Amino acid sequence: LRRKLQPFLLRRLKQDVAADLPPKIQKVASCMLTADQYAVYRELVESSRRRLTDMVATVGFQKARMEVFKTLMRLRQTCCHLELLKLEGLASKAPSGKLDMFLELMNEAMDGGHRMLVFSQFVGMLTILRRELEQQGIRYCYLDGSTKDRLAVVQSFNTDRDIPVFLISLKAGGTGLNLTGADMVVHFDPWWNPAVEDQASDRAHRIGQKRTVYCIKLITKGTVEEKVLALQEKKRLVINAALASDEQVMEK
């Protein structure tokens, strides 16, 4: 595939065309599920495994695909916060290992003078984060698919350094925004395609940025999120192998 693409492909990496950009440091921060989260997660895994096995055997994998995707989404929601599942009898402030880790990270970042972009695919998770910030009296900006005046929100964050946090829906704000007012990017939940996360991180790491940008992925141990992370790396290796030039291959 690489040999067939090379005659038609000109690939320029950011470090080649914007050499004056500050470094971008990427890190994975891991946490554990709480006891409640773990109990719900294990129940979902066991019940879904039996149900999906029977469904695939009956109708075939192609017809069962949407149910598989739905199950994966519910597992990923469990890793973020049980409130996203909307289970009956569940307290609105159920404990979340990842939320606790995020709040600790956020407070440390603010103490260090950092300003952060926080991306999530789940608008429900952003709503929970908004509630936590409001309870702590922390100012923030917010953007999702329903936001009308996107540029005004972006300008407000970039010009008012007293706003330390910008909550953003990954799908709505992953491209087309210049947010160099932030020097830290937090991905609250991982997405299958690494390029989507990279584009979101580059809302801060772009021309005009003067500070080192720290990109942090929050991952729960022993869950589907680790599988997503492994899939990201596999896709990244395939993409790089297919698009690398002959010179880059020789260098490797």
PDB file of C-alpha atoms in Angstrom:
ATOM      1  CA  LEU A   1       0.000   0.000   0.000  1.00  0.00           C
ATOM      2  CA  ARG A   2       2.836   2.381   0.840  1.00  0.00           C
ATOM      3  CA  ARG A   3       4.523   1.779  -2.537  1.00  0.00           C
ATOM      4  CA  LYS A   4       1.259   2.448  -4.394  1.00  0.00           C
ATOM      5  CA  LEU A   5       0.560   5.639  -2.457  1.00  0.00           C
ATOM      6  CA  GLN A   6       4.003   7.241  -2.692  1.00  0.00           C
ATOM      7  CA  PRO A   7       3.728   8.609  -6.287  1.00  0.00           C
ATOM      8  CA  PHE A   8       0.577  10.540  -5.350  1.00  0.00           C
ATOM      9  CA  LEU A   9       1.245  11.521  -1.752  1.00  0.00           C
ATOM     10  CA  LEU A  10       3.024  14.500  -0.253  1.00  0.00           C
ATOM     11  CA  ARG A  11       3.008  14.276   3.524  1.00  0.00           C
ATOM     12  CA  ARG A  12       4.248  17.127   5.679  1.00  0.00           C
ATOM     13  CA  LEU A  13       4.331  16.645   9.417  1.00  0.00           C
ATOM     14  CA  LYS A  14       3.696  19.476  11.850  1.00  0.00           C
ATOM     15  CA  GLN A  15       7.260  19.363  13.167  1.00  0.00           C
ATOM     16  CA  ASP A  16       8.494  19.950   9.608  1.00  0.00           C
ATOM     17  CA  VAL A  17       6.367  23.020   8.833  1.00  0.00           C
ATOM     18  CA  ALA A  18       6.050  24.556  12.311  1.00  0.00           C
ATOM     19  CA  ALA A  19       9.417  23.915  13.874  1.00  0.00           C
ATOM     20  CA  ASP A  20       9.005  26.823  16.308  1.00  0.00           C
ATOM     21  CA  LEU A  21       6.085  25.183  18.107  1.00  0.00           C
ATOM     22  CA  PRO A  22       6.760  24.254  21.759  1.00  0.00           C
ATOM     23  CA  PRO A  23       6.824  20.556  22.730  1.00  0.00           C
ATOM     24  CA  LYS A  24       3.663  18.494  23.157  1.00  0.00           C
ATOM     25  CA  ILE A  25       3.982  15.979  25.989  1.00  0.00           C
ATOM     26  CA  GLN A  26       1.515  13.087  26.008  1.00  0.00           C
ATOM     27  CA  LYS A  27       0.713  11.002  29.071  1.00  0.00           C
ATOM     28  CA  VAL A  28      -1.730   8.286  30.159  1.00  0.00           C
ATOM     29  CA  ALA A  29      -3.138   8.649  33.689  1.00  0.00           C
ATOM     30  CA  SER A  30      -4.669   5.429  35.034  1.00  0.00           C
ATOM     31  CA  CYS A  31      -7.183   4.928  37.830  1.00  0.00           C
ATOM     32  CA  MET A  32      -9.276   2.114  39.269  1.00  0.00           C
ATOM     33  CA  LEU A  33     -13.047   1.675  39.152  1.00  0.00           C
ATOM     34  CA  THR A  34     -14.822   2.237  42.439  1.00  0.00           C
ATOM     35  CA  ALA A  35     -16.471  -0.786  44.072  1.00  0.00           C
ATOM     36  CA  ASP A  36     -19.880   0.238  42.707  1.00  0.00           C
ATOM     37  CA  GLN A  37     -18.511   0.825  39.230  1.00  0.00           C
ATOM     38  CA  TYR A  38     -16.708  -2.523  39.247  1.00  0.00           C
ATOM     39  CA  ALA A  39     -19.852  -4.407  40.296  1.00  0.00           C
ATOM     40  CA  VAL A  40     -21.911  -2.811  37.508  1.00  0.00           C
ATOM     41  CA  TYR A  41     -19.111  -3.298  34.972  1.00  0.00           C
ATOM     42  CA  ARG A  42     -18.712  -7.026  35.746  1.00  0.00           C
ATOM     43  CA  GLU A  43     -22.485  -7.556  35.575  1.00  0.00           C
ATOM     44  CA  LEU A  44     -22.606  -5.823  32.178  1.00  0.00           C
ATOM     45  CA  VAL A  45     -19.716  -7.917  30.876  1.00  0.00           C
ATOM     46  CA  GLU A  46     -21.192 -11.243  31.998  1.00  0.00           C
ATOM     47  CA  SER A  47     -24.774 -10.589  30.912  1.00  0.00           C
ATOM     48  CA  SER A  48     -23.725  -9.059  27.580  1.00  0.00           C
ATOM     49  CA  ARG A  49     -21.320 -11.889  26.770  1.00  0.00           C
ATOM     50  CA  ARG A  50     -24.110 -14.480  27.069  1.00  0.00           C
ATOM     51  CA  ARG A  51     -26.675 -12.383  25.237  1.00  0.00           C
ATOM     52  CA  LEU A  52     -24.397 -11.376  22.361  1.00  0.00           C
ATOM     53  CA  THR A  53     -23.033 -14.908  21.941  1.00  0.00           C
ATOM     54  CA  ASP A  54     -26.590 -16.206  21.498  1.00  0.00           C
ATOM     55  CA  MET A  55     -27.506 -13.332  19.177  1.00  0.00           C
ATOM     56  CA  VAL A  56     -24.484 -13.841  16.899  1.00  0.00           C
ATOM     57  CA  ALA A  57     -25.175 -17.578  16.747  1.00  0.00           C
ATOM     58  CA  THR A  58     -28.805 -16.889  15.796  1.00  0.00           C
ATOM     59  CA  VAL A  59     -28.668 -13.951  13.356  1.00  0.00           C
ATOM     60  CA  GLY A  60     -24.946 -13.632  12.527  1.00  0.00           C
ATOM     61  CA  PHE A  61     -22.402 -10.990  13.468  1.00  0.00           C
ATOM     62  CA  GLN A  62     -23.423  -8.429  10.825  1.00  0.00           C
ATOM     63  CA  LYS A  63     -26.974  -8.162  12.146  1.00  0.00           C
ATOM     64  CA  ALA A  64     -25.730  -8.092  15.734  1.00  0.00           C
ATOM     65  CA  ARG A  65     -23.171  -5.317  15.169  1.00  0.00           C
ATOM     66  CA  MET A  66     -25.307  -2.450  16.479  1.00  0.00           C
ATOM     67  CA  GLU A  67     -26.035  -4.331  19.679  1.00  0.00           C
ATOM     68  CA  VAL A  68     -22.293  -4.987  20.086  1.00  0.00           C
ATOM     69  CA  PHE A  69     -21.535  -1.272  19.645  1.00  0.00           C
ATOM     70  CA  LYS A  70     -24.295  -0.365  22.105  1.00  0.00           C
ATOM     71  CA  THR A  71     -22.813  -2.718  24.694  1.00  0.00           C
ATOM     72  CA  LEU A  72     -19.313  -1.302  24.200  1.00  0.00           C
ATOM     73  CA  MET A  73     -20.682   2.218  24.682  1.00  0.00           C
ATOM     74  CA  ARG A  74     -22.379   1.233  27.951  1.00  0.00           C
ATOM     75  CA  LEU A  75     -19.137  -0.315  29.202  1.00  0.00           C
ATOM     76  CA  ARG A  76     -17.276   2.885  28.327  1.00  0.00           C
ATOM     77  CA  GLN A  77     -19.933   4.962  30.084  1.00  0.00           C
ATOM     78  CA  THR A  78     -19.524   2.800  33.187  1.00  0.00           C
ATOM     79  CA  CYS A  79     -15.809   3.638  33.184  1.00  0.00           C
ATOM     80  CA  CYS A  80     -16.665   7.361  33.258  1.00  0.00           C
ATOM     81  CA  HIS A  81     -19.588   7.588  35.660  1.00  0.00           C
ATOM     82  CA  LEU A  82     -22.492   5.317  36.608  1.00  0.00           C
ATOM     83  CA  GLU A  83     -24.896   8.234  36.283  1.00  0.00           C
ATOM     84  CA  LEU A  84     -24.539   7.995  32.486  1.00  0.00           C
ATOM     85  CA  LEU A  85     -26.272   4.595  32.531  1.00  0.00           C
ATOM     86  CA  LYS A  86     -29.436   6.079  34.070  1.00  0.00           C
ATOM     87  CA  LEU A  87     -29.996   2.988  36.205  1.00  0.00           C
ATOM     88  CA  GLU A  88     -33.031   3.009  38.457  1.00  0.00           C
ATOM     89  CA  GLY A  89     -32.242   3.478  42.125  1.00  0.00           C
ATOM     90  CA  LEU A  90     -28.785   4.896  41.400  1.00  0.00           C
ATOM     91  CA  ALA A  91     -27.891   8.009  43.356  1.00  0.00           C
ATOM     92  CA  SER A  92     -27.157  11.055  41.191  1.00  0.00           C
ATOM     93  CA  LYS A  93     -23.798  11.445  42.926  1.00  0.00           C
ATOM     94  CA  ALA A  94     -22.550   7.881  42.559  1.00  0.00           C
ATOM     95  CA  PRO A  95     -18.784   7.613  43.135  1.00  0.00           C
ATOM     96  CA  SER A  96     -16.463   7.616  40.137  1.00  0.00           C
ATOM     97  CA  GLY A  97     -12.765   6.787  40.275  1.00  0.00           C
ATOM     98  CA  LYS A  98     -12.097   8.725  37.101  1.00  0.00           C
ATOM     99  CA  LEU A  99     -14.009  11.806  38.232  1.00  0.00           C
ATOM    100  CA  ASP A 100     -12.068  11.862  41.504  1.00  0.00           C
ATOM    101  CA  MET A 101      -8.780  11.605  39.586  1.00  0.00           C
ATOM    102  CA  PHE A 102      -9.822  14.388  37.218  1.00  0.00           C
ATOM    103  CA  LEU A 103     -10.769  16.768  40.026  1.00  0.00           C
ATOM    104  CA  GLU A 104      -7.428  16.159  41.731  1.00  0.00           C
ATOM    105  CA  LEU A 105      -5.586  16.714  38.449  1.00  0.00           C
ATOM    106  CA  MET A 106      -7.574  19.872  37.730  1.00  0.00           C
ATOM    107  CA  ASN A 107      -6.867  21.419  41.124  1.00  0.00           C
ATOM    108  CA  GLU A 108      -3.140  20.655  40.821  1.00  0.00           C
ATOM    109  CA  ALA A 109      -3.097  22.181  37.321  1.00  0.00           C
ATOM    110  CA  MET A 110      -4.850  25.322  38.496  1.00  0.00           C
ATOM    111  CA  ASP A 111      -2.395  25.666  41.389  1.00  0.00           C
ATOM    112  CA  GLY A 112       0.399  25.497  38.804  1.00  0.00           C
ATOM    113  CA  GLY A 113      -1.141  28.236  36.673  1.00  0.00           C
ATOM    114  CA  HIS A 114      -2.278  25.927  33.861  1.00  0.00           C
ATOM    115  CA  ARG A 115      -5.475  26.265  31.846  1.00  0.00           C
ATOM    116  CA  MET A 116      -7.078  23.166  30.383  1.00  0.00           C
ATOM    117  CA  LEU A 117      -9.328  21.893  27.621  1.00  0.00           C
ATOM    118  CA  VAL A 118     -11.404  18.892  28.679  1.00  0.00           C
ATOM    119  CA  PHE A 119     -12.803  16.678  25.902  1.00  0.00           C
ATOM    120  CA  SER A 120     -15.453  13.983  26.260  1.00  0.00           C
ATOM    121  CA  GLN A 121     -17.649  12.154  23.741  1.00  0.00           C
ATOM    122  CA  PHE A 122     -20.490  12.039  26.258  1.00  0.00           C
ATOM    123  CA  VAL A 123     -22.452  15.263  26.715  1.00  0.00           C
ATOM    124  CA  GLY A 124     -23.863  13.669  29.868  1.00  0.00           C
ATOM    125  CA  MET A 125     -20.325  13.478  31.289  1.00  0.00           C
ATOM    126  CA  LEU A 126     -19.726  17.127  30.452  1.00  0.00           C
ATOM    127  CA  THR A 127     -22.945  17.931  32.316  1.00  0.00           C
ATOM    128  CA  ILE A 128     -21.624  16.115  35.385  1.00  0.00           C
ATOM    129  CA  LEU A 129     -18.342  18.031  35.125  1.00  0.00           C
ATOM    130  CA  ARG A 130     -20.243  21.318  34.860  1.00  0.00           C
ATOM    131  CA  ARG A 131     -22.097  20.471  38.047  1.00  0.00           C
ATOM    132  CA  GLU A 132     -18.853  19.723  39.882  1.00  0.00           C
ATOM    133  CA  LEU A 133     -17.222  22.959  38.721  1.00  0.00           C
ATOM    134  CA  GLU A 134     -20.227  25.019  39.737  1.00  0.00           C
ATOM    135  CA  GLN A 135     -20.274  23.417  43.180  1.00  0.00           C
ATOM    136  CA  GLN A 136     -16.603  24.375  43.612  1.00  0.00           C
ATOM    137  CA  GLY A 137     -17.177  27.900  42.295  1.00  0.00           C
ATOM    138  CA  ILE A 138     -14.783  27.410  39.355  1.00  0.00           C
ATOM    139  CA  ARG A 139     -15.425  29.444  36.220  1.00  0.00           C
ATOM    140  CA  TYR A 140     -15.517  27.563  32.924  1.00  0.00           C
ATOM    141  CA  CYS A 141     -16.480  27.759  29.271  1.00  0.00           C
ATOM    142  CA  TYR A 142     -18.630  25.123  27.599  1.00  0.00           C
ATOM    143  CA  LEU A 143     -19.143  23.976  23.994  1.00  0.00           C
ATOM    144  CA  ASP A 144     -21.153  21.143  22.480  1.00  0.00           C
ATOM    145  CA  GLY A 145     -23.268  20.604  19.367  1.00  0.00           C
ATOM    146  CA  SER A 146     -26.023  22.885  20.657  1.00  0.00           C
ATOM    147  CA  THR A 147     -23.731  25.898  21.214  1.00  0.00           C
ATOM    148  CA  LYS A 148     -24.833  28.745  18.950  1.00  0.00           C
ATOM    149  CA  ASP A 149     -22.033  31.344  19.002  1.00  0.00           C
ATOM    150  CA  ARG A 150     -18.926  29.150  19.062  1.00  0.00           C
ATOM    151  CA  LEU A 151     -16.495  31.943  18.236  1.00  0.00           C
ATOM    152  CA  ALA A 152     -17.730  34.095  21.113  1.00  0.00           C
ATOM    153  CA  VAL A 153     -17.179  31.242  23.570  1.00  0.00           C
ATOM    154  CA  VAL A 154     -13.689  30.613  22.175  1.00  0.00           C
ATOM    155  CA  GLN A 155     -12.796  34.308  22.360  1.00  0.00           C
ATOM    156  CA  SER A 156     -14.045  34.488  25.929  1.00  0.00           C
ATOM    157  CA  PHE A 157     -11.742  31.643  26.976  1.00  0.00           C
ATOM    158  CA  ASN A 158      -8.704  32.914  25.067  1.00  0.00           C
ATOM    159  CA  THR A 159      -8.970  36.472  26.406  1.00  0.00           C
ATOM    160  CA  ASP A 160     -10.067  35.886  30.013  1.00  0.00           C
ATOM    161  CA  ARG A 161      -7.255  34.113  31.852  1.00  0.00           C
ATOM    162  CA  ASP A 162      -9.402  33.874  34.976  1.00  0.00           C
ATOM    163  CA  ILE A 163     -11.344  31.052  33.263  1.00  0.00           C
ATOM    164  CA  PRO A 164      -9.186  27.944  33.870  1.00  0.00           C
ATOM    165  CA  VAL A 165     -11.333  25.204  32.254  1.00  0.00           C
ATOM    166  CA  PHE A 166     -13.025  24.721  28.883  1.00  0.00           C
ATOM    167  CA  LEU A 167     -15.389  21.717  28.623  1.00  0.00           C
ATOM    168  CA  ILE A 168     -15.784  20.563  25.010  1.00  0.00           C
ATOM    169  CA  SER A 169     -17.689  17.824  23.209  1.00  0.00           C
ATOM    170  CA  LEU A 170     -15.169  15.858  21.132  1.00  0.00           C
ATOM    171  CA  LYS A 171     -17.418  15.731  18.066  1.00  0.00           C
ATOM    172  CA  ALA A 172     -18.442  19.387  18.201  1.00  0.00           C
ATOM    173  CA  GLY A 173     -15.115  20.967  19.126  1.00  0.00           C
ATOM    174  CA  GLY A 174     -12.446  18.582  17.892  1.00  0.00           C
ATOM    175  CA  THR A 175     -11.634  20.660  14.801  1.00  0.00           C
ATOM    176  CA  GLY A 176     -11.729  24.246  13.590  1.00  0.00           C
ATOM    177  CA  LEU A 177     -11.039  26.009  16.890  1.00  0.00           C
ATOM    178  CA  ASN A 178      -7.994  27.998  17.987  1.00  0.00           C
ATOM    179  CA  LEU A 179      -7.599  27.583  21.745  1.00  0.00           C
ATOM    180  CA  THR A 180      -3.998  28.524  22.391  1.00  0.00           C
ATOM    181  CA  GLY A 181      -5.103  30.107  25.672  1.00  0.00           C
ATOM    182  CA  ALA A 182      -4.831  26.596  27.147  1.00  0.00           C
ATOM    183  CA  ASP A 183      -1.622  24.658  27.726  1.00  0.00           C
ATOM    184  CA  MET A 184      -3.161  21.403  28.987  1.00  0.00           C
ATOM    185  CA  VAL A 185      -5.561  19.014  27.220  1.00  0.00           C
ATOM    186  CA  VAL A 186      -7.453  16.266  29.048  1.00  0.00           C
ATOM    187  CA  HIS A 187      -9.244  13.472  27.191  1.00  0.00           C
ATOM    188  CA  PHE A 188     -11.734  12.233  29.747  1.00  0.00           C
ATOM    189  CA  ASP A 189     -12.574   9.120  27.702  1.00  0.00           C
ATOM    190  CA  PRO A 190     -10.643   7.539  24.803  1.00  0.00           C
ATOM    191  CA  TRP A 191     -11.916   7.324  21.229  1.00  0.00           C
ATOM    192  CA  TRP A 192     -11.140   4.509  18.777  1.00  0.00           C
ATOM    193  CA  ASN A 193      -9.473   6.736  16.171  1.00  0.00           C
ATOM    194  CA  PRO A 194      -6.230   8.343  17.431  1.00  0.00           C
ATOM    195  CA  ALA A 195      -6.360  10.992  14.691  1.00  0.00           C
ATOM    196  CA  VAL A 196      -9.593  12.391  16.186  1.00  0.00           C
ATOM    197  CA  GLU A 197      -7.936  12.839  19.576  1.00  0.00           C
ATOM    198  CA  ASP A 198      -4.827  14.336  17.966  1.00  0.00           C
ATOM    199  CA  GLN A 199      -6.936  16.904  16.129  1.00  0.00           C
ATOM    200  CA  ALA A 200      -8.662  17.812  19.386  1.00  0.00           C
ATOM    201  CA  SER A 201      -5.336  18.189  21.200  1.00  0.00           C
ATOM    202  CA  ASP A 202      -4.112  20.426  18.408  1.00  0.00           C
ATOM    203  CA  ARG A 203      -6.767  23.018  19.297  1.00  0.00           C
ATOM    204  CA  ALA A 204      -4.143  24.100  21.844  1.00  0.00           C
ATOM    205  CA  HIS A 205      -0.924  22.893  20.163  1.00  0.00           C
ATOM    206  CA  ARG A 206      -0.902  25.139  17.101  1.00  0.00           C
ATOM    207  CA  ILE A 207       0.708  28.292  15.757  1.00  0.00           C
ATOM    208  CA  GLY A 208       0.436  30.974  18.423  1.00  0.00           C
ATOM    209  CA  GLN A 209       1.082  28.639  21.335  1.00  0.00           C
ATOM    210  CA  LYS A 210       4.092  29.706  23.402  1.00  0.00           C
ATOM    211  CA  ARG A 211       3.974  27.169  26.251  1.00  0.00           C
ATOM    212  CA  THR A 212       4.599  23.439  26.400  1.00  0.00           C
ATOM    213  CA  VAL A 213       1.304  21.590  25.929  1.00  0.00           C
ATOM    214  CA  TYR A 214       0.499  18.616  28.157  1.00  0.00           C
ATOM    215  CA  CYS A 215      -1.999  16.075  26.789  1.00  0.00           C
ATOM    216  CA  ILE A 216      -3.396  13.589  29.297  1.00  0.00           C
ATOM    217  CA  LYS A 217      -5.653  10.593  28.643  1.00  0.00           C
ATOM    218  CA  LEU A 218      -7.670   9.307  31.599  1.00  0.00           C
ATOM    219  CA  ILE A 219      -7.941   5.497  31.509  1.00  0.00           C
ATOM    220  CA  THR A 220      -9.533   3.026  33.931  1.00  0.00           C
ATOM    221  CA  LYS A 221      -7.437  -0.087  34.525  1.00  0.00           C
ATOM    222  CA  GLY A 222      -8.671  -3.542  33.557  1.00  0.00           C
ATOM    223  CA  THR A 223     -11.504  -2.247  31.352  1.00  0.00           C
ATOM    224  CA  VAL A 224     -12.460  -1.784  27.724  1.00  0.00           C
ATOM    225  CA  GLU A 225     -10.667   1.571  27.802  1.00  0.00           C
ATOM    226  CA  GLU A 226      -7.325  -0.239  27.838  1.00  0.00           C
ATOM    227  CA  LYS A 227      -8.504  -2.156  24.749  1.00  0.00           C
ATOM    228  CA  VAL A 228      -9.347   1.144  23.055  1.00  0.00           C
ATOM    229  CA  LEU A 229      -5.864   2.444  23.878  1.00  0.00           C
ATOM    230  CA  ALA A 230      -4.264  -0.686  22.365  1.00  0.00           C
ATOM    231  CA  LEU A 231      -6.415  -0.310  19.241  1.00  0.00           C
ATOM    232  CA  GLN A 232      -5.343   3.329  18.930  1.00  0.00           C
ATOM    233  CA  GLU A 233      -1.687   2.301  18.931  1.00  0.00           C
ATOM    234  CA  LYS A 234      -2.301  -0.443  16.374  1.00  0.00           C
ATOM    235  CA  LYS A 235      -4.061   2.011  14.054  1.00  0.00           C
ATOM    236  CA  ARG A 236      -1.300   4.569  14.528  1.00  0.00           C
ATOM    237  CA  LEU A 237       1.359   2.021  13.509  1.00  0.00           C
ATOM    238  CA  VAL A 238      -0.627   0.989  10.417  1.00  0.00           C
ATOM    239  CA  ILE A 239      -1.145   4.608   9.348  1.00  0.00           C
ATOM    240  CA  ASN A 240       2.514   5.505   9.832  1.00  0.00           C
ATOM    241  CA  ALA A 241       3.655   2.397   7.947  1.00  0.00           C
ATOM    242  CA  ALA A 242       1.345   3.179   5.017  1.00  0.00           C
ATOM    243  CA  LEU A 243       2.202   6.881   4.771  1.00  0.00           C
ATOM    244  CA  ALA A 244       5.924   6.827   5.578  1.00  0.00           C
ATOM    245  CA  SER A 245       8.283   7.892   2.807  1.00  0.00           C
ATOM    246  CA  ASP A 246      11.112   5.668   1.559  1.00  0.00           C
ATOM    247  CA  GLU A 247      13.579   7.872   3.450  1.00  0.00           C
ATOM    248  CA  GLN A 248      11.662   7.458   6.704  1.00  0.00           C
ATOM    249  CA  VAL A 249      11.525   3.703   6.238  1.00  0.00           C
ATOM    250  CA  MET A 250      15.297   3.615   5.645  1.00  0.00           C
ATOM    251  CA  GLU A 251      15.854   5.686   8.790  1.00  0.00           C
ATOM    252  CA  LYS A 252      13.847   3.158  10.832  1.00  0.00           C
TER     253      LYS A 252
END
